[in-house]
PDB file of C-alpha atoms in Angstrom:
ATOM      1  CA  UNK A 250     106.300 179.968  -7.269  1.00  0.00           C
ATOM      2  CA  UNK A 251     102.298 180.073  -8.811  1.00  0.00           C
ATOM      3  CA  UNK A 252     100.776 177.025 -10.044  1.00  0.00           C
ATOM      4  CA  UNK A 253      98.313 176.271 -12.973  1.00  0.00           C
ATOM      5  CA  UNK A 254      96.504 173.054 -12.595  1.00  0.00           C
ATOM      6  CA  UNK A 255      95.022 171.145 -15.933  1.00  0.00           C
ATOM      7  CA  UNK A 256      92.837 168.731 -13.984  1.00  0.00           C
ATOM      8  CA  UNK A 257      91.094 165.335 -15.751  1.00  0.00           C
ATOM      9  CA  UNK A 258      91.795 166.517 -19.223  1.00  0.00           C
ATOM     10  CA  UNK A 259      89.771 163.954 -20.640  1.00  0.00           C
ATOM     11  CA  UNK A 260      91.159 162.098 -24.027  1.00  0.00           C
ATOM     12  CA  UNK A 261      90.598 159.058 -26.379  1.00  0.00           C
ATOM     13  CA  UNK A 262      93.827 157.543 -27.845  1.00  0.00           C
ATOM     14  CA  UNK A 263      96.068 154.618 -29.232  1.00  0.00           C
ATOM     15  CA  UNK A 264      98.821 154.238 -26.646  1.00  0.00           C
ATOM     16  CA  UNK A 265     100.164 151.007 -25.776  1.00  0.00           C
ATOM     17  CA  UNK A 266     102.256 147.758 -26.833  1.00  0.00           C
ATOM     18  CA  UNK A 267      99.296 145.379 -27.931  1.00  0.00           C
ATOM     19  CA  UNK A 268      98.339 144.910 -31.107  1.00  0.00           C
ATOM     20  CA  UNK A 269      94.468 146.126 -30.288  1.00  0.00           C
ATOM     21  CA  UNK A 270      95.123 148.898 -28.475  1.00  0.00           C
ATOM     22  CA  UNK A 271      96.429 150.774 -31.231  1.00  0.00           C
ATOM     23  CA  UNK A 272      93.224 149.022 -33.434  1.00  0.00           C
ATOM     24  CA  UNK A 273      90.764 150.254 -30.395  1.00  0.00           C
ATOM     25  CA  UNK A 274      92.146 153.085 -29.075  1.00  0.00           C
ATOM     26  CA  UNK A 275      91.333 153.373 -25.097  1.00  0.00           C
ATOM     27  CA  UNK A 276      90.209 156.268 -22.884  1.00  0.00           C
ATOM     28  CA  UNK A 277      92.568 158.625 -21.015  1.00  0.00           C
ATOM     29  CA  UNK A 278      92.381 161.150 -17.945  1.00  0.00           C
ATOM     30  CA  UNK A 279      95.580 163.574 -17.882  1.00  0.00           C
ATOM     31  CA  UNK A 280      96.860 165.872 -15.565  1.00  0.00           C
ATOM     32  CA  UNK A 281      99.067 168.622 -15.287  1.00  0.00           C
ATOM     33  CA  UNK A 282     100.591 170.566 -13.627  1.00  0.00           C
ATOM     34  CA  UNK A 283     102.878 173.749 -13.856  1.00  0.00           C
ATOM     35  CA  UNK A 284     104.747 176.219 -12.141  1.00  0.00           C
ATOM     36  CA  UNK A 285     105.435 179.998 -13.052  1.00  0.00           C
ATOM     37  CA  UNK A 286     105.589 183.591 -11.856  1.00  0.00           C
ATOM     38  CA  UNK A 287     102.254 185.382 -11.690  1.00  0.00           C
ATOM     39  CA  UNK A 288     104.243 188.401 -10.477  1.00  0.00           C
ATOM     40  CA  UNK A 289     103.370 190.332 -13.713  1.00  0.00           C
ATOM     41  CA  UNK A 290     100.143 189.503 -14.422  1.00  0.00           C
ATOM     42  CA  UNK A 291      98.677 189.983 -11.244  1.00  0.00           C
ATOM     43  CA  UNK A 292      99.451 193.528 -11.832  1.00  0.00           C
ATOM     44  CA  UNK A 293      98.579 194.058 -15.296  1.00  0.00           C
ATOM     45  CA  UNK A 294      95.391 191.431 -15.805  1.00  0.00           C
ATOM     46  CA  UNK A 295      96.524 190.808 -19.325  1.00  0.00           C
ATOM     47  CA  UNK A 296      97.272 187.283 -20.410  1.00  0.00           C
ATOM     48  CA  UNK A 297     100.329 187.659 -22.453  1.00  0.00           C
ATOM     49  CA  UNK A 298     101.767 188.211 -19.071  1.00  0.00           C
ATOM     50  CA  UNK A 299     101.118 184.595 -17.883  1.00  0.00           C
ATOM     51  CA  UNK A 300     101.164 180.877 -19.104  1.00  0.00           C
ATOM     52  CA  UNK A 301      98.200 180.696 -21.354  1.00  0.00           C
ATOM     53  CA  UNK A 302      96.349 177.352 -20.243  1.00  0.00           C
ATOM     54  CA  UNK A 303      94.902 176.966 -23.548  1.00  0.00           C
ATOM     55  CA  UNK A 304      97.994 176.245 -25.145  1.00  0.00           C
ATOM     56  CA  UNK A 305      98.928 173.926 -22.116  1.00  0.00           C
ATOM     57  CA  UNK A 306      95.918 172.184 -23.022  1.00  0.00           C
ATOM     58  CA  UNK A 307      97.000 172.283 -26.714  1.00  0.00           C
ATOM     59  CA  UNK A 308     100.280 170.962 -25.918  1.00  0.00           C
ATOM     60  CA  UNK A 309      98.738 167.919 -24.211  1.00  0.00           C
ATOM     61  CA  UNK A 310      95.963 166.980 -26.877  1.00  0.00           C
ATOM     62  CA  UNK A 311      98.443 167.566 -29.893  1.00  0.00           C
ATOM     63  CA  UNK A 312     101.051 164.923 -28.531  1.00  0.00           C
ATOM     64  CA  UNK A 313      98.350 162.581 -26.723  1.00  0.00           C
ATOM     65  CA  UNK A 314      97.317 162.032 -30.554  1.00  0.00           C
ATOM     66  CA  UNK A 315     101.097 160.261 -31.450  1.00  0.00           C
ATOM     67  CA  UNK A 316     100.621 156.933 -30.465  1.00  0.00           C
ATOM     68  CA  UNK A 317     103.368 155.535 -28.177  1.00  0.00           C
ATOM     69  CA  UNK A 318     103.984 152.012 -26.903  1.00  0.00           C
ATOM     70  CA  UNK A 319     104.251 153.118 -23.000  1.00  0.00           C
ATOM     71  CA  UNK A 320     102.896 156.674 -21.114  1.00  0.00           C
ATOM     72  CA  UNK A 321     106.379 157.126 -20.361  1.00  0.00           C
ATOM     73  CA  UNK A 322     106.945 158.209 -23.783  1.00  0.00           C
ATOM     74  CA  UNK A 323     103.832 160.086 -24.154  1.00  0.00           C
ATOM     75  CA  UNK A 324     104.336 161.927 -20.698  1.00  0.00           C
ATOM     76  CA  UNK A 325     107.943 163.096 -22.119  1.00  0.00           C
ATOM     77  CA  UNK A 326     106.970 164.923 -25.336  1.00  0.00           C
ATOM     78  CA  UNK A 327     104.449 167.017 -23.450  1.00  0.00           C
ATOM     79  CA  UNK A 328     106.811 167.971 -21.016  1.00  0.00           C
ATOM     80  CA  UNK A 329     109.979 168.492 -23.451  1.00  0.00           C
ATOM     81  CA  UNK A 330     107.341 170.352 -25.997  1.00  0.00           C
ATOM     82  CA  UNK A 331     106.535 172.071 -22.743  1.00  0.00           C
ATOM     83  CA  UNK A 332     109.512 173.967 -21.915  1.00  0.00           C
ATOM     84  CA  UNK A 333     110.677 174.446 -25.235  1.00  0.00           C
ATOM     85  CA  UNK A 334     108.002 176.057 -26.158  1.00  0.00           C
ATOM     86  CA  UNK A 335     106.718 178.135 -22.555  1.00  0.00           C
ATOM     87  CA  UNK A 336     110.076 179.558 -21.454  1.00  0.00           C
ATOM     88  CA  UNK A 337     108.043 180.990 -18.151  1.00  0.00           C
ATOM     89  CA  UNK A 338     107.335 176.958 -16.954  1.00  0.00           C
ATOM     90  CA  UNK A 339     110.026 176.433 -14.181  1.00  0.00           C
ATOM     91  CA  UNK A 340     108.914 172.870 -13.401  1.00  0.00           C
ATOM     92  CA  UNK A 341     105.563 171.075 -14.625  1.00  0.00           C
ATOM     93  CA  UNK A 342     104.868 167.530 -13.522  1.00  0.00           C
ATOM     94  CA  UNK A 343     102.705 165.479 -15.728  1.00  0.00           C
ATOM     95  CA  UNK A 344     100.393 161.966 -14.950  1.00  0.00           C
ATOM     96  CA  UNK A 345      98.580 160.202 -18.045  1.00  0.00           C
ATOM     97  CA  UNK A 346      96.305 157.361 -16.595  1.00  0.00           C
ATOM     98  CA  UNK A 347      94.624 154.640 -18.682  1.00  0.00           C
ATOM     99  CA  UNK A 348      91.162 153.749 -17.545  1.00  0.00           C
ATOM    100  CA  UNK A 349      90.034 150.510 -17.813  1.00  0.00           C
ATOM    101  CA  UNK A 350      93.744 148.885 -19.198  1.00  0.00           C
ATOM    102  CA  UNK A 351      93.768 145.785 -21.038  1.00  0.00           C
ATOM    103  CA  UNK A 352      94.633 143.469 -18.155  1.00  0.00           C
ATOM    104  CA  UNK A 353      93.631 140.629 -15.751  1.00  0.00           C
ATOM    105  CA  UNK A 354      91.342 141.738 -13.493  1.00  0.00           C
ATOM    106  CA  UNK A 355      89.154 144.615 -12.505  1.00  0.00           C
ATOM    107  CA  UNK A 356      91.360 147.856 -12.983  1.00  0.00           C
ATOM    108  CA  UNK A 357      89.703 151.020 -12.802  1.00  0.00           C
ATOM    109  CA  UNK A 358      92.864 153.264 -14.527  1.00  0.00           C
ATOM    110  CA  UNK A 359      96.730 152.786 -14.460  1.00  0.00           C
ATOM    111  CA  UNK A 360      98.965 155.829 -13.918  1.00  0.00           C
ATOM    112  CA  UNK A 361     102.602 157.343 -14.496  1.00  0.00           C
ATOM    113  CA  UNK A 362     103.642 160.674 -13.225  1.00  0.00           C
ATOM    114  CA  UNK A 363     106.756 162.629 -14.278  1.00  0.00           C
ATOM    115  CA  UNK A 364     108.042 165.634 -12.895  1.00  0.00           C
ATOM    116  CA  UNK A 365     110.920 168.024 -14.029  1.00  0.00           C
ATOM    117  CA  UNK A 366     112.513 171.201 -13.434  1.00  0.00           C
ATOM    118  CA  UNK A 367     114.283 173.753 -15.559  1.00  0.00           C
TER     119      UNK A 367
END
């Protein structure tokens, strides 16, 4: 399998279960990552024969915009809107980090990471 790499897509958004976070908003690092077949492409050097990172990165903005109470949530709508819409993404793993949370103590960024398969 090939790989495509989003790395430190860089977002501001209103995730989260407090009150103030969906007031405030927050800043956000996400990354992705897919795999496909680059068989095709490779050959032909024409992009409708691969994954098209811009709509990867289209896919993550769009849904990073609907707030959501935990990442979790977040994390699973880009990866279901993922491979419904990219039938060439075999498996794609996902990690949406929160820099600077709202909680006790100096935290530079908390992180989930999901990964799924076809």
């Amino acid at each position: 399998m090939d790989t495509i790499i989003l790395k430190n897509i860089r977002l501001y958004a209103y995730h989260g279960c407090l009150d103030e976070e969906a007031r405030i908003g927050s800043d956000y690092s996400v990354n992705l990552e897919i795999e496909t077949n680059f068989d095709k492409s490779r050959k032909t050097d024409e992009l409708e024969d691969t994954v098209d990172y811009v709509h990867l990165n289209k896919i993550v903005r769009e849904e990073m915009t609907i707030r959501s109470k935990l990442l979790e949530h977040v994390a699973d709508r880009i990866l279901k809107r993922l491979f419904d819409e990219i039938k060439e993404v075999s498996r794609a793993e996902i990690s949406v980090s929160k820099l600077n949370p709202p909680i006790e103590g100096d935290v530079e960024s908390v992180t989930i990471r999901i990964a799924e398969s076809r």
